[in-house]
């Protein structure tokens, strides 16, 4: 549901992540064929705590964290990365990488088995595109005993971007019981209280100097809710969605609406101290603050924001010659399965030949907004008359009840790829299917 308080039009209703399914695991293990890695990172699945209630004991949670350094993981486009993953949780897990199109990554559902408790796995992944990515355990919701925090992953552009600072703003939602414990998604949230954090805090402050240009990477790391985030008293220039450059446009009233897992990169020229306000569809609440002081001295002013460097997605799509398929969301379609029951022996949602344009009519016949996520490829959201598309790429889309949205993508990456569907209800199960590109 779109929060009315922000009065957004369709252009500002953003939606968001992608990971590979079905790519061969050959060559992924450390020591496999191919050039040597240009970057290394150690990831860890581990217990943690979060201060969700002021004056009360911290809440136990699980998290995916960068074990080798503090902060978010940062790569550069074109890197070939050695990833060492250590599982220090009591259930088999593997991180799913969202936002990497068509790249071989360790397959946590359809190929390589998840990592056993107390074990370590090493793999090699490639970073084909710059952008704001995410890694998390949401494909393993059925086995989580605690809600798990995701890990932002930044792939930097190979050419400079005209900003003074680059900041990640990770929004998360929690359902907290009266005893202070937190409920994992996919369970009945009866008798719990919804809470929200920004970068792990219930009240977050970002300091800046007047005149400083910030690149703010907004991530909706929540599990079920479409959320709106608004920076008051500033123009927020949207530069990228779901890790792919967009034609720059201003977010109406400085607000962005993000589906679970969606990302939006925005440029903001800091002018005055202002509140960051979150709306969950029911009410607005302050969640943070931009604190502006002093003035940034520079010899020459920064130019007006220019489009981010392309990730080489196709400029045009052949809609007339496209393969067309209908995809119905939700359990009413027998093709969907819970992640714990997923098997590539099931029938695919569709198959396409490599190089063809694919148009999907994605229908939500259910009574609640449902979030659709396509792995392996980014897509264009088509205009209602099928005579064009919106000037951005997405990998996630929130579809309202009774609506059908049509999307198009170029099937450039052979393999088996996952589709996710989840209703915006904390108790709803995450459902999956797969599609093939041959």
Coordinates of C-alpha atoms in Angstrom, one line a residue:
X1 CA 0.0 0.0 0.0
X2 CA 1.3 3.4 -0.9
X3 CA 1.5 5.8 2.1
X4 CA -0.8 8.7 1.3
X5 CA 1.1 11.2 3.4
X6 CA 3.9 11.4 0.8
X7 CA 1.5 11.9 -2.2
X8 CA 3.8 10.1 -4.6
X9 CA 3.0 9.4 -8.3
X10 CA 3.9 6.1 -10.1
X11 CA 7.3 7.4 -11.2
X12 CA 8.4 7.6 -7.6
X13 CA 7.0 4.2 -6.5
X14 CA 10.2 2.2 -6.6
X15 CA 10.6 -1.5 -6.2
X16 CA 13.9 -3.9 -5.5
X17 CA 17.3 -7.7 -5.7
X18 CA 18.8 -10.5 -8.0
X19 CA 20.9 -13.6 -7.4
X20 CA 21.9 -16.3 -9.8
X21 CA 20.2 -19.7 -9.7
X22 CA 21.2 -22.7 -11.8
X23 CA 24.6 -21.4 -12.9
X24 CA 27.1 -24.2 -12.9
X25 CA 29.2 -24.5 -9.7
X26 CA 32.2 -25.5 -11.9
X27 CA 35.0 -23.0 -11.5
X28 CA 33.5 -21.4 -8.4
X29 CA 35.6 -23.1 -5.8
X30 CA 38.9 -21.5 -4.9
X31 CA 41.7 -22.9 -7.0
X32 CA 39.4 -23.3 -10.0
X33 CA 40.2 -22.2 -13.6
X34 CA 40.3 -18.5 -14.4
X35 CA 42.3 -15.4 -13.5
X36 CA 43.4 -14.9 -9.9
X37 CA 41.0 -13.0 -7.6
X38 CA 41.5 -9.2 -7.5
X39 CA 39.7 -8.9 -4.1
X40 CA 39.0 -11.0 -1.0
X41 CA 36.4 -10.8 1.7
X42 CA 35.6 -13.0 4.7
X43 CA 31.9 -13.3 5.6
X44 CA 30.4 -14.8 8.7
X45 CA 27.0 -16.0 9.8
X46 CA 26.9 -15.4 13.5
X47 CA 24.8 -14.6 16.6
X48 CA 24.5 -10.9 17.5
X49 CA 22.3 -8.5 19.5
X50 CA 20.6 -5.2 18.7
X51 CA 19.4 -2.5 21.0
X52 CA 15.8 -2.2 19.9
X53 CA 14.3 -1.0 23.2
X54 CA 15.9 1.9 25.1
X55 CA 16.8 1.0 28.6
X56 CA 16.0 -2.7 28.0
X57 CA 18.4 -5.6 27.4
X58 CA 19.6 -6.0 23.8
X59 CA 17.6 -8.3 21.5
X60 CA 19.3 -11.5 20.3
X61 CA 19.4 -11.8 16.4
X62 CA 21.5 -13.4 13.7
X63 CA 23.5 -11.6 11.1
X64 CA 25.5 -11.9 8.0
X65 CA 28.6 -9.8 8.6
X66 CA 32.0 -9.0 7.1
X67 CA 34.3 -10.8 9.4
X68 CA 37.5 -9.3 8.0
X69 CA 36.7 -5.6 8.6
X70 CA 34.1 -3.2 10.0
X71 CA 31.4 -1.8 7.8
X72 CA 29.9 -2.7 4.5
X73 CA 31.6 -4.8 1.9
X74 CA 33.0 -2.7 -1.0
X75 CA 34.2 -4.0 -4.4
X76 CA 34.8 -2.4 -7.7
X77 CA 33.1 -3.3 -11.0
X78 CA 35.1 -5.9 -12.8
X79 CA 36.6 -7.5 -9.6
X80 CA 36.9 -11.2 -9.4
X81 CA 36.4 -11.9 -5.7
X82 CA 37.4 -14.7 -3.3
X83 CA 34.7 -15.1 -0.8
X84 CA 35.3 -17.1 2.4
X85 CA 32.1 -17.8 4.2
X86 CA 32.1 -19.2 7.8
X87 CA 28.8 -20.5 9.3
X88 CA 28.8 -20.1 13.0
X89 CA 25.0 -20.6 13.3
X90 CA 23.3 -23.9 14.2
X91 CA 21.6 -24.4 10.9
X92 CA 22.9 -24.9 7.3
X93 CA 23.0 -21.5 5.5
X94 CA 24.5 -19.8 2.5
X95 CA 24.4 -16.1 1.5
X96 CA 22.3 -15.2 -1.5
X97 CA 23.7 -12.3 -3.5
X98 CA 21.1 -9.8 -4.8
X99 CA 21.9 -7.4 -7.7
X100 CA 24.5 -9.5 -9.6
X101 CA 23.1 -10.3 -13.0
X102 CA 24.2 -13.3 -14.9
X103 CA 27.2 -14.0 -12.8
X104 CA 28.1 -17.5 -11.5
X105 CA 27.6 -17.4 -7.7
X106 CA 27.4 -20.2 -5.2
X107 CA 23.9 -21.5 -5.7
X108 CA 22.1 -21.9 -2.3
X109 CA 19.0 -23.7 -3.6
X110 CA 19.6 -25.4 -6.9
X111 CA 23.2 -26.5 -7.0
X112 CA 25.7 -26.1 -4.3
X113 CA 24.5 -27.2 -0.8
X114 CA 24.4 -24.6 2.0
X115 CA 27.3 -24.5 4.4
X116 CA 26.9 -26.8 7.5
X117 CA 27.2 -25.3 11.0
X118 CA 30.8 -24.8 12.0
X119 CA 32.0 -25.1 8.5
X120 CA 33.8 -22.8 6.0
X121 CA 33.3 -22.6 2.2
X122 CA 35.4 -20.6 -0.3
X123 CA 34.1 -19.5 -3.6
X124 CA 34.9 -17.1 -6.5
X125 CA 32.4 -14.6 -7.8
X126 CA 32.6 -11.9 -10.4
X127 CA 31.3 -8.4 -10.1
X128 CA 30.0 -7.5 -13.6
X129 CA 28.2 -4.3 -12.7
X130 CA 28.6 -1.3 -10.3
X131 CA 25.8 -0.5 -7.9
X132 CA 24.2 -1.1 -4.5
X133 CA 23.9 -4.8 -3.9
X134 CA 22.8 -6.9 -0.9
X135 CA 23.6 -10.3 0.6
X136 CA 21.3 -12.1 3.0
X137 CA 19.8 -15.4 4.2
X138 CA 16.2 -14.8 3.1
X139 CA 16.1 -17.9 0.9
X140 CA 16.5 -19.9 4.2
X141 CA 13.7 -18.2 6.1
X142 CA 12.1 -21.6 6.9
X143 CA 15.1 -22.6 9.1
X144 CA 15.9 -19.3 10.8
X145 CA 15.4 -19.3 14.6
X146 CA 16.1 -15.6 14.8
X147 CA 15.5 -12.8 12.3
X148 CA 18.7 -12.2 10.4
X149 CA 20.3 -8.9 9.3
X150 CA 21.4 -8.5 5.7
X151 CA 24.8 -7.2 4.6
X152 CA 25.0 -4.2 2.1
X153 CA 27.5 -4.7 -0.7
X154 CA 28.8 -1.8 -2.7
X155 CA 30.3 -2.3 -6.2
X156 CA 32.0 1.0 -7.1
X157 CA 32.1 2.5 -10.6
X158 CA 35.4 2.3 -12.4
X159 CA 35.3 6.1 -13.2
X160 CA 34.9 8.9 -10.6
X161 CA 31.4 10.0 -9.5
X162 CA 31.1 13.7 -8.5
X163 CA 30.1 13.4 -4.9
X164 CA 31.8 14.3 -1.6
X165 CA 30.7 11.3 0.4
X166 CA 29.1 7.9 -0.1
X167 CA 26.8 6.6 2.7
X168 CA 24.6 3.5 3.1
X169 CA 21.2 3.9 4.8
X170 CA 19.9 0.4 5.6
X171 CA 16.3 0.3 6.8
X172 CA 15.1 -2.8 8.7
X173 CA 11.9 -3.9 10.3
X174 CA 11.5 -6.1 13.4
X175 CA 8.6 -7.8 15.3
X176 CA 9.4 -7.8 19.0
X177 CA 7.7 -9.9 21.6
X178 CA 6.8 -8.7 25.1
X179 CA 9.9 -10.6 26.5
X180 CA 12.2 -8.6 24.2
X181 CA 12.9 -11.4 21.7
X182 CA 12.4 -10.9 18.0
X183 CA 10.2 -13.0 15.7
X184 CA 11.6 -14.3 12.4
X185 CA 9.5 -13.6 9.3
X186 CA 7.0 -16.2 8.1
X187 CA 5.5 -16.6 11.6
X188 CA 2.3 -15.2 13.1
X189 CA 3.2 -11.8 14.6
X190 CA 0.4 -11.9 17.2
X191 CA 1.3 -10.0 20.4
X192 CA 4.5 -8.4 18.8
X193 CA 5.3 -4.8 18.3
X194 CA 6.7 -3.5 14.9
X195 CA 10.0 -1.6 15.2
X196 CA 12.2 -0.1 12.6
X197 CA 15.9 0.7 12.6
X198 CA 18.2 2.8 10.3
X199 CA 21.7 1.3 10.2
X200 CA 20.9 -0.8 13.2
X201 CA 19.6 2.1 15.4
X202 CA 16.2 3.2 16.3
X203 CA 17.3 6.9 16.0
X204 CA 20.2 7.5 13.6
X205 CA 22.1 10.7 12.9
X206 CA 24.1 11.5 9.8
X207 CA 26.4 14.5 10.1
X208 CA 27.3 16.7 7.1
X209 CA 28.6 20.1 6.2
X210 CA 26.4 22.6 4.3
X211 CA 27.1 22.3 0.6
X212 CA 28.4 18.8 0.9
X213 CA 27.0 16.5 -1.8
X214 CA 26.0 13.1 -0.4
X215 CA 25.4 9.9 -2.3
X216 CA 22.8 8.1 -0.1
X217 CA 22.3 4.5 -0.9
X218 CA 18.8 3.7 0.6
X219 CA 18.2 0.0 1.1
X220 CA 14.9 -1.5 2.3
X221 CA 16.3 -4.4 4.2
X222 CA 12.9 -5.2 5.7
X223 CA 11.4 -8.7 5.1
X224 CA 7.7 -7.9 4.2
X225 CA 6.9 -4.2 4.3
X226 CA 6.8 -1.6 1.5
X227 CA 8.3 1.5 3.2
X228 CA 8.6 5.1 2.3
X229 CA 11.6 7.1 3.5
X230 CA 11.5 10.9 3.3
X231 CA 14.3 13.5 3.8
X232 CA 12.6 16.7 4.7
X233 CA 13.6 20.1 3.3
X234 CA 15.9 18.7 0.5
X235 CA 15.7 17.8 -3.1
X236 CA 16.5 14.1 -3.5
X237 CA 17.8 13.3 -6.9
X238 CA 17.3 9.7 -7.8
X239 CA 20.4 8.3 -9.7
X240 CA 20.0 4.5 -9.6
X241 CA 17.4 1.9 -8.7
X242 CA 18.1 -1.7 -7.7
X243 CA 21.8 -1.2 -8.5
X244 CA 21.3 0.0 -12.0
X245 CA 21.8 3.6 -13.2
X246 CA 18.5 5.5 -14.0
X247 CA 17.8 8.7 -15.9
X248 CA 18.2 11.1 -13.0
X249 CA 14.9 12.5 -11.6
X250 CA 13.8 14.2 -8.4
X251 CA 11.9 12.2 -5.8
X252 CA 8.6 13.9 -5.2
X253 CA 8.7 15.8 -1.9
X254 CA 12.1 14.2 -1.2
X255 CA 10.5 10.8 -0.6
X256 CA 11.3 7.3 -1.9
X257 CA 9.0 4.2 -1.7
X258 CA 10.9 1.0 -1.6
X259 CA 9.7 -2.6 -1.7
X260 CA 11.5 -5.2 0.5
X261 CA 15.0 -5.6 -0.9
X262 CA 14.8 -2.6 -3.1
X263 CA 17.6 -0.1 -3.4
X264 CA 17.7 3.6 -4.5
X265 CA 20.9 5.7 -4.9
X266 CA 20.2 9.4 -4.5
X267 CA 22.2 12.6 -4.5
X268 CA 21.5 15.2 -1.9
X269 CA 23.2 18.6 -1.5
X270 CA 23.1 19.1 2.3
X271 CA 21.6 22.4 3.1
X272 CA 20.0 22.4 6.6
X273 CA 19.4 19.9 9.4
X274 CA 16.3 17.8 8.6
X275 CA 14.4 14.8 9.8
X276 CA 14.4 11.4 8.0
X277 CA 10.9 10.2 8.3
X278 CA 9.7 6.6 7.7
X279 CA 6.2 5.6 6.7
X280 CA 5.1 1.9 6.8
X281 CA 1.7 2.4 5.2
X282 CA 0.0 3.0 8.6
X283 CA 1.8 5.9 10.2
X284 CA 4.8 8.2 9.8
X285 CA 7.6 8.2 12.4
X286 CA 11.0 9.9 12.6
X287 CA 13.8 7.4 12.2
X288 CA 16.8 9.5 11.8
X289 CA 18.2 13.0 11.2
X290 CA 20.6 14.7 8.8
X291 CA 22.6 17.1 11.0
X292 CA 24.1 19.9 9.0
X293 CA 26.7 22.3 10.4
X294 CA 29.5 24.5 9.0
X295 CA 30.1 25.0 5.4
X296 CA 32.1 22.9 3.0
X297 CA 34.8 25.0 1.3
X298 CA 35.5 24.2 -2.3
X299 CA 37.3 26.1 -5.1
X300 CA 34.6 25.4 -7.7
X301 CA 31.0 24.1 -7.2
X302 CA 30.1 20.6 -8.3
X303 CA 28.3 20.4 -11.6
X304 CA 24.6 19.4 -11.8
X305 CA 24.3 15.6 -11.2
X306 CA 25.1 13.6 -14.4
X307 CA 23.8 10.1 -15.1
X308 CA 25.9 7.4 -13.5
X309 CA 28.2 5.3 -15.8
X310 CA 26.2 2.6 -17.7
X311 CA 26.4 -1.1 -16.7
X312 CA 26.0 -1.9 -20.4
X313 CA 22.4 -3.1 -20.2
X314 CA 20.7 -2.9 -23.7
X315 CA 19.5 0.6 -24.7
X316 CA 16.5 -0.9 -26.6
X317 CA 14.3 -4.0 -26.2
X318 CA 12.6 -5.7 -29.1
X319 CA 9.0 -5.7 -27.8
X320 CA 7.4 -6.7 -31.1
X321 CA 9.4 -9.9 -31.4
X322 CA 9.4 -10.7 -27.7
X323 CA 8.5 -14.0 -26.1
X324 CA 5.5 -13.4 -23.9
X325 CA 4.5 -15.4 -20.8
X326 CA 1.9 -15.0 -18.0
X327 CA 3.2 -15.4 -14.4
X328 CA 0.5 -15.6 -11.7
X329 CA 1.7 -14.8 -8.2
X330 CA 1.0 -16.7 -5.0
X331 CA 0.0 -20.2 -3.8
X332 CA -3.1 -20.2 -6.1
X333 CA -0.6 -21.2 -8.8
X334 CA 0.6 -24.8 -8.2
X335 CA 4.1 -24.0 -9.6
X336 CA 5.1 -22.0 -6.5
X337 CA 6.9 -23.7 -3.5
X338 CA 8.2 -22.7 -0.2
X339 CA 12.0 -22.3 -0.2
X340 CA 12.5 -25.4 1.9
X341 CA 10.6 -27.5 -0.7
X342 CA 12.1 -26.0 -3.8
X343 CA 13.6 -28.3 -6.5
X344 CA 14.7 -27.7 -10.0
X345 CA 12.9 -30.9 -10.9
X346 CA 9.7 -28.8 -10.8
X347 CA 8.4 -27.4 -14.0
X348 CA 9.8 -23.9 -14.9
X349 CA 7.7 -20.8 -15.0
X350 CA 8.9 -20.4 -18.5
X351 CA 11.9 -21.0 -20.8
X352 CA 13.5 -18.6 -23.2
X353 CA 16.3 -18.7 -25.8
X354 CA 19.4 -16.7 -25.1
X355 CA 19.3 -13.3 -26.8
X356 CA 15.5 -13.0 -26.9
X357 CA 13.4 -10.3 -25.3
X358 CA 11.0 -11.7 -22.7
X359 CA 7.8 -9.9 -21.7
X360 CA 6.1 -11.1 -18.5
X361 CA 2.5 -10.3 -17.5
X362 CA 2.8 -10.6 -13.7
X363 CA -0.6 -10.9 -12.1
X364 CA -1.4 -10.5 -8.4
X365 CA -4.9 -12.0 -8.0
X366 CA -4.6 -12.1 -4.2
X367 CA -6.1 -9.7 -1.6
X368 CA -2.8 -8.1 -0.6
X369 CA 0.2 -6.4 -2.2
X370 CA 2.7 -9.0 -3.3
X371 CA 6.4 -8.4 -4.0
X372 CA 7.9 -10.0 -7.1
X373 CA 11.6 -10.5 -7.5
X374 CA 13.4 -11.7 -10.7
X375 CA 16.9 -13.1 -10.3
X376 CA 19.5 -13.2 -13.0
X377 CA 18.3 -10.2 -15.0
X378 CA 17.1 -6.6 -14.5
X379 CA 13.9 -5.6 -16.2
X380 CA 12.1 -2.6 -17.6
X381 CA 8.6 -1.7 -16.3
X382 CA 6.4 -1.3 -19.3
X383 CA 3.9 1.4 -20.0
X384 CA 0.3 0.4 -19.8
X385 CA -0.1 0.6 -23.6
X386 CA 3.0 -1.5 -24.2
X387 CA 4.5 1.4 -26.2
X388 CA 7.5 2.0 -24.1
X389 CA 9.0 1.7 -20.6
X390 CA 10.0 3.6 -17.6
X391 CA 13.5 5.2 -17.7
X392 CA 15.0 2.8 -15.1
X393 CA 15.8 -0.8 -14.5
X394 CA 14.4 -2.9 -11.6
X395 CA 14.8 -6.4 -10.2
X396 CA 11.9 -6.2 -7.7
X397 CA 8.3 -4.9 -8.1
X398 CA 5.5 -4.5 -5.6
X399 CA 2.2 -5.4 -7.3
X400 CA -1.1 -4.2 -5.7
X401 CA -4.1 -6.6 -5.3
X402 CA -5.9 -7.4 -8.5
X403 CA -3.3 -5.7 -10.7
X404 CA -1.2 -7.0 -13.5
X405 CA 2.2 -5.4 -14.3
X406 CA 4.1 -6.1 -17.5
X407 CA 7.9 -6.2 -17.5
X408 CA 10.5 -6.8 -20.2
X409 CA 14.1 -8.0 -20.1
X410 CA 16.8 -9.2 -22.5
X411 CA 17.5 -12.9 -21.8
X412 CA 21.3 -12.6 -22.0
X413 CA 22.4 -15.0 -19.3
X414 CA 22.0 -18.7 -19.8
X415 CA 21.1 -20.9 -16.8
X416 CA 18.4 -21.6 -14.4
X417 CA 17.3 -18.5 -12.4
X418 CA 15.0 -18.0 -9.4
X419 CA 11.8 -16.0 -9.1
X420 CA 10.5 -15.0 -5.7
X421 CA 7.1 -14.0 -4.5
X422 CA 6.0 -12.9 -1.0
X423 CA 2.9 -11.2 0.3
X424 CA 3.4 -8.0 2.4
X425 CA 2.3 -9.8 5.6
X426 CA 4.8 -10.9 8.2
X427 CA 3.3 -14.3 8.5
X428 CA 3.3 -15.0 4.8
X429 CA 5.8 -17.6 3.4
X430 CA 8.4 -16.8 0.8
X431 CA 7.6 -18.7 -2.4
X432 CA 9.9 -19.5 -5.3
X433 CA 9.9 -20.8 -8.9
X434 CA 12.6 -21.0 -11.6
X435 CA 12.9 -20.0 -15.2
X436 CA 15.4 -21.2 -17.8
X437 CA 17.5 -19.3 -20.4
X438 CA 18.9 -21.7 -22.9

